[in-house]
Backbone as CSV, one residue per row, in Angstrom:
resi,resn,N_x,N_y,N_z,CA_x,CA_y,CA_z,C_x,C_y,C_z
1,UNK,5.529,-37.147,0.425,5.696,-37.349,1.788,4.861,-37.021,2.873
2,UNK,4.483,-37.179,3.842,3.558,-35.802,4.786,3.808,-34.899,5.114
3,UNK,2.717,-33.975,5.305,3.158,-32.990,5.846,2.223,-32.693,7.056
4,UNK,3.700,-32.222,7.939,2.484,-32.183,9.740,2.641,-30.803,10.033
5,UNK,1.409,-30.338,10.702,1.552,-28.893,11.017,1.587,-28.832,12.629
6,UNK,2.141,-28.080,12.888,2.046,-27.496,14.487,1.620,-25.846,14.794
7,UNK,0.780,-25.982,15.501,0.721,-24.384,16.275,1.201,-24.278,16.912
8,UNK,2.403,-23.690,17.188,3.001,-23.166,18.903,2.541,-22.802,19.090
9,UNK,1.657,-21.826,19.403,1.207,-20.978,19.978,-0.154,-21.600,20.230
10,UNK,-0.507,-22.297,20.190,-2.085,-23.232,20.764,-1.816,-24.500,21.257
11,UNK,-0.268,-24.799,21.826,-0.059,-25.997,22.593,0.245,-25.253,23.752
12,UNK,0.061,-25.587,24.962,0.740,-25.581,26.585,2.221,-25.833,26.305
13,UNK,2.882,-24.736,26.863,4.558,-25.593,27.241,4.352,-26.436,27.817
14,UNK,3.666,-27.130,29.127,3.766,-28.567,29.323,3.769,-29.567,28.309
15,UNK,2.855,-29.371,27.357,2.587,-30.377,27.011,3.348,-30.445,25.328
16,UNK,3.993,-29.045,24.678,5.130,-29.168,23.490,6.094,-30.256,23.375
17,UNK,6.680,-30.224,24.060,7.642,-30.940,24.148,7.523,-32.925,23.135
18,UNK,6.332,-32.706,24.444,5.587,-34.513,24.126,4.925,-34.085,22.307
19,UNK,4.130,-33.105,22.093,3.644,-32.911,21.082,4.938,-33.382,19.829
20,UNK,5.962,-32.528,20.409,6.689,-32.476,18.852,7.550,-33.854,18.946
21,UNK,8.368,-34.471,20.009,9.071,-35.042,19.703,8.070,-36.699,20.473
22,UNK,7.307,-36.981,21.174,6.560,-37.640,21.223,6.619,-38.283,22.417
23,UNK,6.326,-39.074,23.652,6.520,-39.533,24.853,6.445,-40.808,25.186
24,UNK,7.144,-41.545,25.926,6.918,-43.192,26.314,5.662,-43.332,27.402
25,UNK,5.223,-44.322,27.476,4.115,-44.721,29.033,4.898,-44.473,30.582
26,UNK,4.203,-43.679,30.927,4.656,-43.703,32.526,5.703,-42.141,32.017
27,UNK,6.108,-41.499,31.598,6.690,-40.477,31.245,6.007,-38.912,32.347
28,UNK,4.664,-39.212,32.061,4.372,-38.211,33.345,2.804,-38.266,32.914
29,UNK,2.378,-37.812,34.165,0.500,-38.205,34.520,-0.167,-38.435,32.884
30,UNK,-0.964,-39.221,33.241,-1.747,-39.354,32.057,-1.153,-39.670,30.805
31,UNK,0.466,-40.014,30.347,1.236,-40.848,29.711,0.736,-42.376,29.833
32,UNK,-0.122,-42.472,29.358,-0.986,-44.146,29.326,-0.189,-45.316,28.278
33,UNK,0.354,-44.706,27.078,0.739,-44.850,26.229,1.667,-44.795,25.349
34,UNK,3.079,-45.067,24.705,3.977,-44.521,23.709,3.072,-43.752,22.635
35,UNK,3.697,-42.729,22.717,3.448,-42.344,21.619,4.209,-40.956,20.814
36,UNK,3.984,-40.939,19.239,5.145,-40.892,18.061,4.734,-39.091,18.101
37,UNK,5.803,-38.410,17.841,5.872,-36.963,18.023,5.189,-36.374,16.427
38,UNK,5.074,-35.244,16.316,5.053,-34.796,15.017,6.790,-34.659,14.340
39,UNK,7.135,-34.808,14.724,8.955,-34.771,14.109,9.422,-35.987,12.986
40,UNK,8.652,-36.891,14.018,8.624,-38.317,13.745,7.678,-38.576,12.612
41,UNK,6.478,-38.551,12.795,4.965,-38.538,12.036,5.732,-37.971,10.599
42,UNK,6.760,-36.516,10.513,6.940,-36.072,9.341,7.994,-36.305,8.629
43,UNK,8.593,-37.575,9.849,9.458,-38.305,9.046,9.979,-38.655,7.026
44,UNK,10.484,-38.256,6.336,10.613,-38.115,5.044,9.406,-36.937,4.023
45,UNK,9.121,-36.094,5.054,7.991,-35.641,4.456,8.778,-33.955,4.635
46,UNK,7.472,-33.110,5.575,7.730,-32.090,5.811,7.049,-31.412,7.335
47,UNK,7.435,-30.660,7.801,6.965,-30.107,9.533,6.519,-28.976,8.946
48,UNK,5.844,-28.337,9.335,5.075,-27.000,9.367,4.993,-26.105,10.696
49,UNK,6.520,-25.406,11.811,6.003,-25.117,12.768,5.767,-23.607,12.423
50,UNK,3.771,-23.371,12.590,3.552,-21.990,12.323,3.687,-21.547,13.902
51,UNK,3.473,-20.110,14.285,4.282,-19.468,15.430,4.997,-19.191,16.129
52,UNK,6.298,-19.831,15.672,7.347,-20.658,16.061,7.909,-19.171,17.399
53,UNK,7.648,-18.341,17.206,7.575,-17.026,17.822,7.355,-17.449,19.502
54,UNK,6.498,-18.167,19.284,5.627,-18.381,20.493,6.568,-19.858,21.506
55,UNK,7.588,-20.167,20.301,7.998,-21.842,21.444,8.811,-21.075,22.626
56,UNK,9.015,-21.849,23.626,9.562,-21.158,24.790,11.192,-21.843,24.157
57,UNK,12.062,-20.331,25.307,13.298,-21.006,24.972,14.049,-22.463,24.906
58,UNK,13.408,-22.997,26.326,13.614,-24.350,26.504,13.269,-25.242,25.355
59,UNK,11.973,-24.885,24.477,11.876,-25.978,23.919,12.563,-25.951,22.667
60,UNK,12.742,-24.434,22.167,13.572,-23.745,21.345,14.905,-24.600,20.816
61,UNK,15.676,-24.566,22.419,17.090,-25.616,22.052,16.880,-27.006,21.232
62,UNK,15.593,-27.509,22.163,15.425,-28.657,21.612,14.933,-28.952,19.941
63,UNK,14.402,-27.353,19.489,14.486,-28.036,18.338,15.255,-27.589,17.371
64,UNK,16.381,-26.577,17.865,17.729,-26.680,17.212,18.088,-27.967,17.501
65,UNK,18.561,-28.140,18.009,19.387,-29.511,18.084,18.668,-31.105,17.105
66,UNK,16.937,-30.810,17.114,16.578,-31.866,15.820,17.251,-31.379,14.430
67,UNK,17.567,-29.949,14.149,17.529,-29.195,12.746,19.147,-29.848,13.067
68,UNK,20.283,-29.670,13.522,21.701,-29.900,13.794,22.027,-31.529,13.119
69,UNK,20.993,-31.745,14.378,21.858,-32.968,14.493,20.379,-34.335,13.632
70,UNK,19.318,-34.130,13.505,18.666,-34.910,12.995,17.887,-36.003,14.081
71,UNK,18.417,-35.603,15.313,17.901,-36.995,15.781,17.284,-36.039,17.521
72,UNK,16.779,-36.783,18.557,15.982,-36.557,19.082,15.306,-37.426,20.277
73,UNK,15.257,-37.892,21.610,14.740,-38.858,22.171,13.254,-38.157,22.686
74,UNK,12.456,-39.228,22.851,11.233,-38.954,23.133,10.847,-38.186,24.543
75,UNK,9.994,-37.505,25.259,9.810,-37.363,26.511,9.851,-38.649,27.784
76,UNK,11.348,-38.653,28.484,10.528,-39.646,29.420,11.819,-40.991,28.870
77,UNK,11.685,-41.270,27.275,12.531,-41.955,27.426,14.113,-42.039,26.906
78,UNK,14.933,-43.126,26.218,16.499,-43.091,25.859,16.980,-43.862,24.653
79,UNK,15.573,-44.050,24.034,15.975,-44.433,22.680,16.133,-42.882,21.676
80,UNK,17.464,-42.987,21.072,17.150,-42.029,20.271,16.534,-41.803,18.864
81,UNK,16.094,-41.677,18.251,14.864,-41.236,17.010,15.891,-40.577,15.858
82,UNK,15.976,-41.068,14.765,16.634,-40.452,13.552,15.501,-39.892,12.721
83,UNK,15.317,-39.067,12.299,14.690,-38.420,11.217,15.109,-37.754,10.376
84,UNK,14.265,-37.663,9.124,14.822,-37.140,8.197,13.397,-35.368,7.500
85,UNK,13.440,-34.843,7.860,12.336,-34.163,7.587,12.685,-32.832,6.628
86,UNK,11.758,-32.364,6.177,12.359,-30.546,5.847,11.283,-30.218,6.523
87,UNK,12.067,-28.813,7.431,11.000,-27.939,8.581,11.067,-26.590,7.562
88,UNK,9.479,-26.370,7.885,9.248,-24.730,7.831,8.541,-24.169,8.687
89,UNK,9.140,-22.771,8.997,8.307,-22.017,9.871,7.859,-20.581,9.647
90,UNK,6.769,-20.275,10.426,6.116,-19.087,10.216,6.355,-18.240,11.477
91,UNK,5.823,-16.911,11.406,5.709,-15.636,12.399,5.381,-14.811,11.943
92,UNK,4.549,-14.161,12.832,4.197,-12.685,12.353,4.644,-11.418,13.159
93,UNK,6.092,-11.774,14.012,6.546,-11.276,14.992,7.965,-11.042,14.043
94,UNK,8.500,-9.633,14.854,9.912,-9.624,14.306,10.906,-10.056,14.995
95,UNK,11.587,-11.335,14.201,12.675,-12.151,14.895,13.884,-11.236,15.765
96,UNK,14.688,-10.538,14.635,15.440,-10.141,14.954,15.397,-9.071,16.367
97,UNK,14.219,-8.417,16.569,13.149,-7.639,17.503,13.073,-8.804,18.948
98,UNK,13.062,-9.733,18.464,13.060,-10.795,19.202,13.885,-11.515,19.895
99,UNK,14.899,-11.442,19.159,15.864,-12.018,19.937,16.698,-10.831,20.544
100,UNK,16.724,-9.828,20.214,17.206,-8.328,20.857,16.661,-8.425,22.302
101,UNK,15.111,-8.846,22.562,14.441,-8.592,23.440,15.215,-10.429,24.523
102,UNK,15.701,-11.294,23.903,16.014,-12.671,24.445,14.775,-13.147,24.627
103,UNK,13.998,-13.270,23.642,12.755,-14.197,23.346,12.701,-14.806,22.626
104,UNK,14.042,-14.892,21.806,14.312,-16.126,20.568,15.867,-16.179,20.560
105,UNK,16.123,-17.352,20.314,17.276,-17.482,20.475,17.829,-17.466,19.069
106,UNK,19.304,-16.912,18.851,19.720,-16.142,17.944,20.098,-17.632,16.487
107,UNK,20.573,-18.251,17.538,21.177,-19.844,16.602,20.306,-20.346,15.783
108,UNK,19.289,-20.672,16.970,17.842,-20.985,15.513,17.365,-20.279,14.676
109,UNK,17.319,-19.041,14.762,16.963,-18.089,14.001,17.744,-18.064,12.372
110,UNK,18.871,-18.464,12.395,20.397,-18.460,11.516,20.222,-19.799,11.047
111,UNK,19.546,-20.977,11.569,19.463,-22.034,11.886,18.302,-22.303,10.614
112,UNK,17.469,-21.634,10.694,15.785,-21.752,9.982,15.978,-20.906,8.994
113,UNK,16.633,-19.423,9.030,16.476,-18.694,8.347,17.471,-19.016,6.577
114,UNK,17.290,-20.125,6.141,17.918,-20.595,4.956,16.779,-19.549,3.532
115,UNK,16.274,-20.054,3.531,15.014,-19.278,2.440,13.935,-18.639,3.049
116,UNK,14.339,-16.996,3.169,13.564,-16.854,3.685,12.457,-15.954,2.651
117,UNK,11.349,-16.736,2.963,10.056,-15.704,2.441,8.679,-14.719,3.226
118,UNK,8.819,-13.284,2.428,8.582,-12.179,3.492,6.965,-12.219,2.915
119,UNK,5.922,-12.417,3.308,4.430,-12.094,3.157,4.400,-10.908,3.357
120,UNK,4.201,-9.697,2.260,3.568,-8.309,3.423,2.479,-7.876,3.199
121,UNK,2.373,-7.116,4.338,0.765,-7.239,4.784,-0.261,-6.527,3.662
122,UNK,-1.775,-6.886,3.316,-2.525,-6.577,2.695,-2.676,-4.789,2.261
123,UNK,-1.963,-3.913,3.749,-1.925,-2.716,3.072,-0.727,-2.205,1.802
124,UNK,0.305,-3.076,1.713,1.319,-3.330,1.231,0.900,-3.381,-0.240
125,UNK,-0.170,-4.116,-0.819,-0.442,-4.529,-2.002,-1.803,-4.383,-2.569
126,UNK,-2.189,-3.590,-2.378,-2.540,-2.617,-2.722,-3.664,-3.285,-3.805
127,UNK,-2.947,-3.884,-5.122,-3.739,-4.589,-6.225,-4.491,-5.823,-5.740
128,UNK,-3.961,-6.159,-4.788,-4.495,-7.711,-4.580,-5.780,-7.501,-4.081
129,UNK,-6.409,-5.710,-3.405,-7.292,-5.568,-2.674,-8.741,-6.137,-3.767
130,UNK,-8.683,-5.486,-4.578,-10.298,-5.682,-4.984,-10.565,-7.363,-5.561
131,UNK,-9.065,-7.970,-6.290,-9.082,-9.193,-5.868,-9.709,-10.405,-5.273
132,UNK,-9.506,-9.825,-4.356,-9.631,-10.586,-2.948,-10.884,-10.162,-2.526
133,UNK,-11.264,-9.337,-2.547,-12.689,-8.241,-2.419,-13.871,-9.475,-3.296
134,UNK,-13.493,-9.288,-4.771,-14.512,-9.933,-5.345,-14.114,-11.495,-5.137
135,UNK,-13.019,-12.257,-5.068,-13.068,-13.674,-4.537,-14.023,-13.615,-3.526
136,UNK,-14.143,-13.366,-2.384,-14.515,-13.095,-1.307,-16.273,-13.289,-1.460
137,UNK,-16.645,-12.253,-2.316,-17.945,-12.046,-2.571,-18.471,-13.145,-3.088
138,UNK,-18.099,-13.668,-3.662,-18.269,-14.626,-5.018,-18.535,-15.862,-4.072
139,UNK,-17.637,-16.136,-3.032,-18.197,-17.279,-1.718,-19.066,-17.367,-0.918
140,UNK,-19.388,-15.994,-0.779,-20.375,-15.384,0.197,-22.119,-15.503,-0.561
141,UNK,-21.689,-15.505,-1.943,-22.838,-14.916,-2.641,-23.948,-16.605,-2.691
142,UNK,-22.495,-17.672,-2.856,-22.937,-18.694,-3.184,-23.629,-19.206,-1.747
143,UNK,-22.793,-19.154,-0.427,-22.949,-19.583,0.642,-24.231,-19.578,1.012
144,UNK,-24.810,-17.814,0.537,-26.562,-17.479,0.833,-26.911,-17.333,-0.177
145,UNK,-26.643,-18.039,-0.876,-27.751,-18.225,-2.422,-28.429,-16.486,-2.578
146,UNK,-27.422,-15.944,-2.597,-27.775,-14.454,-3.598,-26.643,-14.652,-4.515
147,UNK,-27.229,-12.936,-4.763,-26.435,-12.704,-6.111,-25.277,-11.619,-6.320
148,UNK,-24.091,-12.393,-7.048,-22.640,-11.152,-6.467,-23.312,-9.579,-6.552
149,UNK,-22.599,-9.538,-5.946,-22.736,-8.031,-5.175,-21.137,-7.092,-6.343
150,UNK,-21.302,-6.065,-6.516,-20.036,-5.606,-7.619,-20.015,-4.174,-6.769
151,UNK,-19.067,-3.285,-6.404,-18.206,-2.238,-5.834,-18.473,-1.439,-6.800
152,UNK,-18.310,-0.745,-6.810,-18.525,0.721,-7.592,-16.975,1.748,-7.383
153,UNK,-16.295,2.358,-8.508,-15.222,2.101,-8.584,-15.136,3.249,-6.784
154,UNK,-15.619,4.292,-6.325,-15.427,4.398,-4.883,-15.295,3.867,-3.915
155,UNK,-15.816,2.388,-3.637,-16.134,1.827,-2.872,-14.602,1.121,-3.130
156,UNK,-14.242,0.804,-4.113,-13.028,0.354,-4.080,-11.708,0.753,-3.766
157,UNK,-11.827,2.526,-3.932,-10.903,3.421,-3.637,-11.136,3.291,-2.433
158,UNK,-11.787,2.884,-1.243,-11.588,3.223,0.224,-11.197,2.262,0.552
159,UNK,-11.490,0.805,0.221,-10.814,-0.455,0.810,-9.425,-0.815,0.179
160,UNK,-8.936,0.454,-1.015,-7.436,0.508,-1.526,-6.719,1.248,-0.197
161,UNK,-7.536,2.012,0.254,-6.902,3.392,1.123,-7.413,3.174,2.459
162,UNK,-7.166,1.751,2.984,-8.048,1.155,4.155,-6.100,0.304,4.919
163,UNK,-5.902,0.987,6.089,-4.866,0.083,6.173,-4.809,-1.226,6.410
164,UNK,-5.667,-1.588,6.778,-6.073,-3.322,7.116,-5.449,-3.603,8.219
165,UNK,-5.271,-3.246,9.139,-4.399,-4.090,10.403,-4.826,-5.147,10.623
166,UNK,-5.945,-6.307,9.866,-6.066,-7.815,10.682,-6.334,-8.063,9.136
167,UNK,-5.343,-7.252,7.869,-4.901,-8.591,6.588,-6.132,-9.033,6.425
168,UNK,-5.831,-10.282,5.410,-6.841,-10.629,4.961,-8.637,-11.599,5.664
169,UNK,-8.146,-11.779,6.743,-8.851,-12.407,7.836,-10.007,-10.791,8.038
170,UNK,-9.327,-9.288,8.167,-10.322,-8.681,7.954,-11.206,-8.231,6.987
171,UNK,-10.513,-8.047,6.088,-10.608,-8.278,4.382,-12.009,-8.977,4.646
172,UNK,-12.396,-10.089,4.505,-12.881,-11.585,4.556,-14.402,-11.311,5.329
173,UNK,-14.193,-10.791,6.512,-14.717,-10.370,7.553,-15.656,-8.704,6.511
174,UNK,-14.948,-8.525,6.253,-15.759,-6.647,5.569,-16.678,-7.180,4.639
175,UNK,-16.357,-8.065,3.548,-16.797,-8.575,2.625,-18.210,-9.340,3.000
176,UNK,-18.217,-9.883,4.086,-18.938,-11.304,4.847,-20.419,-9.523,4.822
177,UNK,-19.419,-9.494,5.911,-20.731,-7.927,6.401,-21.126,-7.210,5.472
178,UNK,-20.788,-6.992,4.156,-21.798,-5.999,3.466,-22.262,-6.984,2.321
179,UNK,-22.551,-8.214,2.402,-22.900,-9.402,1.526,-24.067,-9.365,2.436
180,UNK,-24.418,-9.618,4.295,-25.300,-9.865,4.864,-26.897,-8.218,4.826
181,UNK,-25.805,-6.719,5.267,-26.065,-5.860,5.586,-27.031,-5.027,3.908
182,UNK,-26.144,-5.103,3.093,-26.698,-4.077,2.049,-27.361,-5.192,1.452
183,UNK,-28.861,-4.182,1.236,-30.086,-4.667,0.274,-28.857,-5.101,-1.411
184,UNK,-28.553,-4.183,-1.751,-28.439,-3.290,-2.913,-27.665,-4.469,-3.867
185,UNK,-27.581,-4.483,-4.792,-26.829,-5.344,-5.778,-24.778,-4.603,-5.987
186,UNK,-25.144,-3.144,-5.948,-23.850,-2.291,-5.891,-23.093,-2.146,-4.463
187,UNK,-21.530,-2.396,-4.281,-21.620,-1.942,-3.250,-20.488,-0.404,-3.772
188,UNK,-21.525,0.391,-2.730,-20.714,2.403,-2.665,-19.949,2.820,-1.565
189,UNK,-19.925,3.735,-1.563,-18.907,4.436,-0.788,-19.644,4.443,0.402
190,UNK,-20.896,4.919,0.709,-21.290,4.674,2.110,-21.392,3.430,2.854
191,UNK,-21.388,2.580,1.786,-21.493,1.369,2.325,-20.031,0.615,3.076
192,UNK,-19.194,0.864,3.048,-17.744,1.186,3.320,-17.421,2.100,4.130
193,UNK,-18.321,3.238,4.827,-17.883,4.344,5.591,-17.549,4.307,6.401
194,UNK,-17.571,2.702,7.262,-17.162,2.508,8.467,-16.287,1.883,8.615
195,UNK,-15.103,1.774,7.296,-13.410,1.855,7.453,-13.400,3.323,7.165
196,UNK,-11.907,3.930,8.106,-11.250,4.871,7.756,-9.754,4.876,7.064
197,UNK,-9.524,5.952,7.059,-7.923,5.719,5.548,-6.653,5.587,7.023
198,UNK,-7.303,5.275,7.979,-5.531,5.402,9.048,-5.138,4.148,9.657
199,UNK,-6.388,2.877,8.894,-6.260,1.708,9.578,-7.026,1.157,10.674
200,UNK,-7.779,2.419,11.301,-8.655,1.770,12.835,-9.755,2.360,12.253
201,UNK,-11.206,1.245,12.464,-12.581,1.524,12.239,-12.983,2.211,12.804
202,UNK,-13.882,2.954,12.371,-14.943,3.516,12.917,-16.308,2.924,12.587
203,UNK,-17.746,3.921,13.495,-18.664,3.512,13.424,-19.321,3.552,11.665
204,UNK,-20.340,3.041,10.933,-21.022,3.447,10.015,-21.550,4.755,10.175
205,UNK,-21.735,5.730,9.298,-22.176,6.862,9.018,-22.928,7.329,8.364
206,UNK,-23.782,7.816,8.550,-25.015,8.578,7.358,-24.366,9.904,6.465
207,UNK,-24.897,10.014,5.625,-24.620,11.270,5.023,-24.221,12.522,6.131
208,UNK,-24.002,13.692,6.031,-24.004,14.353,6.671,-25.234,15.984,6.347
209,UNK,-25.811,15.834,6.874,-26.878,17.430,6.999,-26.221,18.171,6.368
210,UNK,-27.279,18.951,5.608,-27.052,20.344,5.120,-26.375,21.464,6.574
211,UNK,-25.269,22.158,6.451,-24.542,23.175,6.822,-23.631,22.023,7.982
212,UNK,-23.495,20.733,7.828,-22.915,19.655,8.560,-23.370,19.299,10.010
213,UNK,-24.951,19.922,10.120,-25.523,19.731,11.552,-26.483,18.697,10.887
214,UNK,-26.710,17.487,12.317,-28.036,16.633,11.688,-28.622,17.177,13.130
215,UNK,-30.395,16.761,12.558,-31.411,17.058,13.269,-31.315,16.441,14.401
216,UNK,-31.962,16.468,15.485,-32.359,15.106,15.927,-32.379,13.801,15.845
217,UNK,-33.641,13.840,14.933,-34.226,12.590,14.168,-33.108,12.065,13.465
218,UNK,-32.527,12.958,12.632,-31.494,12.108,12.370,-30.425,11.365,12.575
219,UNK,-29.660,12.791,14.156,-28.937,11.804,14.906,-29.763,10.577,15.581
220,UNK,-30.408,10.499,15.909,-30.951,9.000,16.710,-31.373,7.986,15.828
221,UNK,-31.612,8.447,14.433,-31.362,7.281,13.233,-30.570,6.437,13.275
222,UNK,-29.550,7.621,13.144,-27.918,7.460,12.807,-27.730,6.104,13.946
223,UNK,-27.648,6.697,15.244,-27.160,5.952,16.272,-28.318,4.259,16.182
224,UNK,-29.370,4.703,15.899,-29.819,3.514,15.930,-29.844,2.071,15.257
225,UNK,-29.159,2.779,13.829,-29.202,1.727,12.643,-27.320,1.529,12.696
226,UNK,-26.727,2.170,13.168,-25.302,1.712,14.183,-25.525,1.078,14.682
227,UNK,-26.141,0.951,15.664,-26.472,-0.102,16.888,-26.773,-1.864,16.234
228,UNK,-27.428,-1.423,15.495,-28.487,-2.563,15.199,-27.193,-2.924,14.477
229,UNK,-26.792,-3.053,13.370,-25.802,-3.810,12.713,-24.383,-3.746,13.168
230,UNK,-23.968,-2.916,13.986,-22.618,-3.274,14.853,-23.204,-4.903,15.718
231,UNK,-24.707,-4.847,16.179,-24.975,-5.747,16.795,-25.216,-7.136,16.060
232,UNK,-25.624,-6.879,14.908,-26.195,-8.262,13.787,-24.691,-8.538,13.607
233,UNK,-23.641,-7.957,13.658,-22.579,-8.319,13.051,-22.117,-9.592,14.624
234,UNK,-21.972,-8.770,15.080,-22.122,-9.896,17.041,-22.729,-10.979,16.716
235,UNK,-23.635,-11.021,16.930,-24.666,-11.972,16.747,-24.543,-12.925,15.222
236,UNK,-23.701,-12.564,14.964,-23.311,-13.732,12.935,-25.154,-13.376,12.199
237,UNK,-25.614,-12.510,12.641,-26.791,-12.094,11.605,-27.883,-12.664,12.512
238,UNK,-28.205,-13.287,13.605,-28.943,-14.296,14.238,-30.029,-13.024,14.651
239,UNK,-31.250,-12.811,14.104,-32.170,-11.963,14.409,-32.670,-11.463,16.156
240,UNK,-33.282,-12.928,16.371,-33.799,-13.394,17.841,-32.290,-13.102,18.590
241,UNK,-31.155,-13.157,18.438,-30.344,-12.663,19.210,-29.697,-11.659,19.643
242,UNK,-29.936,-11.398,18.837,-29.814,-9.662,18.809,-31.072,-8.550,19.345
243,UNK,-32.661,-8.775,18.888,-33.298,-8.501,19.475,-33.111,-8.832,21.292
244,UNK,-32.832,-10.159,21.596,-32.936,-10.167,22.648,-31.452,-9.202,23.718
245,UNK,-30.299,-9.099,22.673,-29.318,-8.103,23.372,-29.405,-6.567,23.243
246,UNK,-30.831,-6.369,22.344,-31.149,-4.967,22.244,-32.166,-5.004,23.090
247,UNK,-32.972,-6.090,23.245,-34.185,-5.671,24.559,-35.766,-5.258,23.454
248,UNK,-35.681,-6.058,22.525,-36.828,-5.228,21.734,-37.223,-6.519,21.308
249,UNK,-38.469,-6.323,21.085,-39.570,-7.336,20.095,-38.940,-7.800,19.062
250,UNK,-38.707,-9.172,18.192,-38.540,-9.223,17.300,-39.370,-8.514,16.264
251,UNK,-40.279,-8.536,16.025,-41.008,-7.864,15.004,-40.661,-6.426,15.125
252,UNK,-40.911,-6.087,16.346,-39.803,-4.240,15.960,-38.533,-4.292,15.841
253,UNK,-37.673,-5.429,15.656,-36.286,-5.626,14.960,-36.628,-5.555,13.868
254,UNK,-37.438,-6.336,13.263,-37.744,-6.271,12.041,-38.153,-5.077,10.916
255,UNK,-39.367,-4.230,12.097,-39.382,-2.765,11.443,-38.453,-2.643,10.980
256,UNK,-37.458,-2.011,11.890,-36.432,-1.060,12.364,-35.360,-2.034,11.244
257,UNK,-34.772,-3.052,10.897,-33.950,-2.941,9.409,-34.443,-3.069,8.338
258,UNK,-35.695,-3.382,8.364,-36.194,-2.589,7.056,-36.778,-1.401,6.652
259,UNK,-37.136,-0.276,7.586,-36.650,1.109,7.711,-34.815,1.527,7.551
260,UNK,-34.440,0.941,7.856,-33.030,1.423,8.111,-32.498,0.497,6.836
261,UNK,-33.000,-0.580,5.997,-32.281,-0.686,4.322,-31.366,-1.993,4.954
262,UNK,-31.223,-2.450,6.234,-30.176,-3.221,7.009,-31.063,-5.085,6.283
263,UNK,-30.319,-5.695,5.537,-30.791,-6.741,4.827,-30.589,-8.363,5.799
264,UNK,-31.309,-9.407,6.617,-30.782,-10.231,7.255,-30.134,-11.580,6.736
265,UNK,-29.475,-12.015,7.325,-28.689,-13.094,6.569,-29.695,-13.809,6.287
266,UNK,-29.534,-14.945,4.607,-30.319,-15.960,4.427,-31.152,-17.292,5.110
267,UNK,-32.224,-17.384,5.391,-32.708,-18.402,6.498,-32.887,-17.980,7.477
268,UNK,-33.062,-16.699,7.823,-33.514,-16.059,8.910,-34.880,-15.433,8.676
269,UNK,-35.483,-15.815,8.899,-37.064,-15.355,8.592,-38.053,-15.153,9.532
270,UNK,-39.493,-15.295,9.632,-40.103,-14.587,10.523,-40.155,-15.243,11.409
271,UNK,-40.293,-17.004,11.363,-39.970,-17.996,12.004,-38.551,-18.474,12.274
272,UNK,-38.534,-18.908,13.692,-37.061,-19.502,13.451,-37.759,-21.134,13.714
273,UNK,-36.448,-21.554,13.048,-36.305,-23.394,12.502,-35.584,-24.119,13.850
274,UNK,-35.756,-25.205,14.180,-34.887,-25.920,14.986,-33.530,-25.906,14.144
């Protein structure tokens, strides 16, 4: 049957009932024609309510009725619609805590909580980190037309010890950064030194100078490299935009990047193409 996805967090409160249950012509300003809702579209199949904890209490009550009675009325309508739909729901919030705070209906929680599936955060699945990192590295190597970079054991150790507050999305972004910025074919500990072990990011750091003190020249180079890397990441690797943000000539930025061993994105040559 059909599989219909609804991102409850992305739909404005005044529109979500129409999105879920449909509406009849003239039900509200802009309703120029009858429209089927997501539940009706999922009849005989599955509806996936993503981020269900972001749904208002009013809408939660209507969803509960659909789950219990398998019927609803479109917004502005009087005709009852019957549906037979499998319902999946997901959230990244602690629903028992949301219930205690009065933001989620307890009866809806128990109605939904038939077969609960818990997806643990990445920090609790350390054995998956290397597999995911290598998978994303292969993806980006194909996208950028480069050789696949490998990870030395020290770099893998850092990735496993990091807290990953952003979970898999954050890991994917980190791997893309490494593909863009690291010129060598092997990712080392130094290349992932912008990650700490407490789950909080820190800026990339060069190796410490003898006796733990940097010279003025070393400190300046470290600052410049960190700033260029951070700005390149923010500008998705676009050299011209990065030069504009940093207030330097593009040719000067290229010289700095070459000196610091920073590799630009594929396709970012000396001449821009339209």
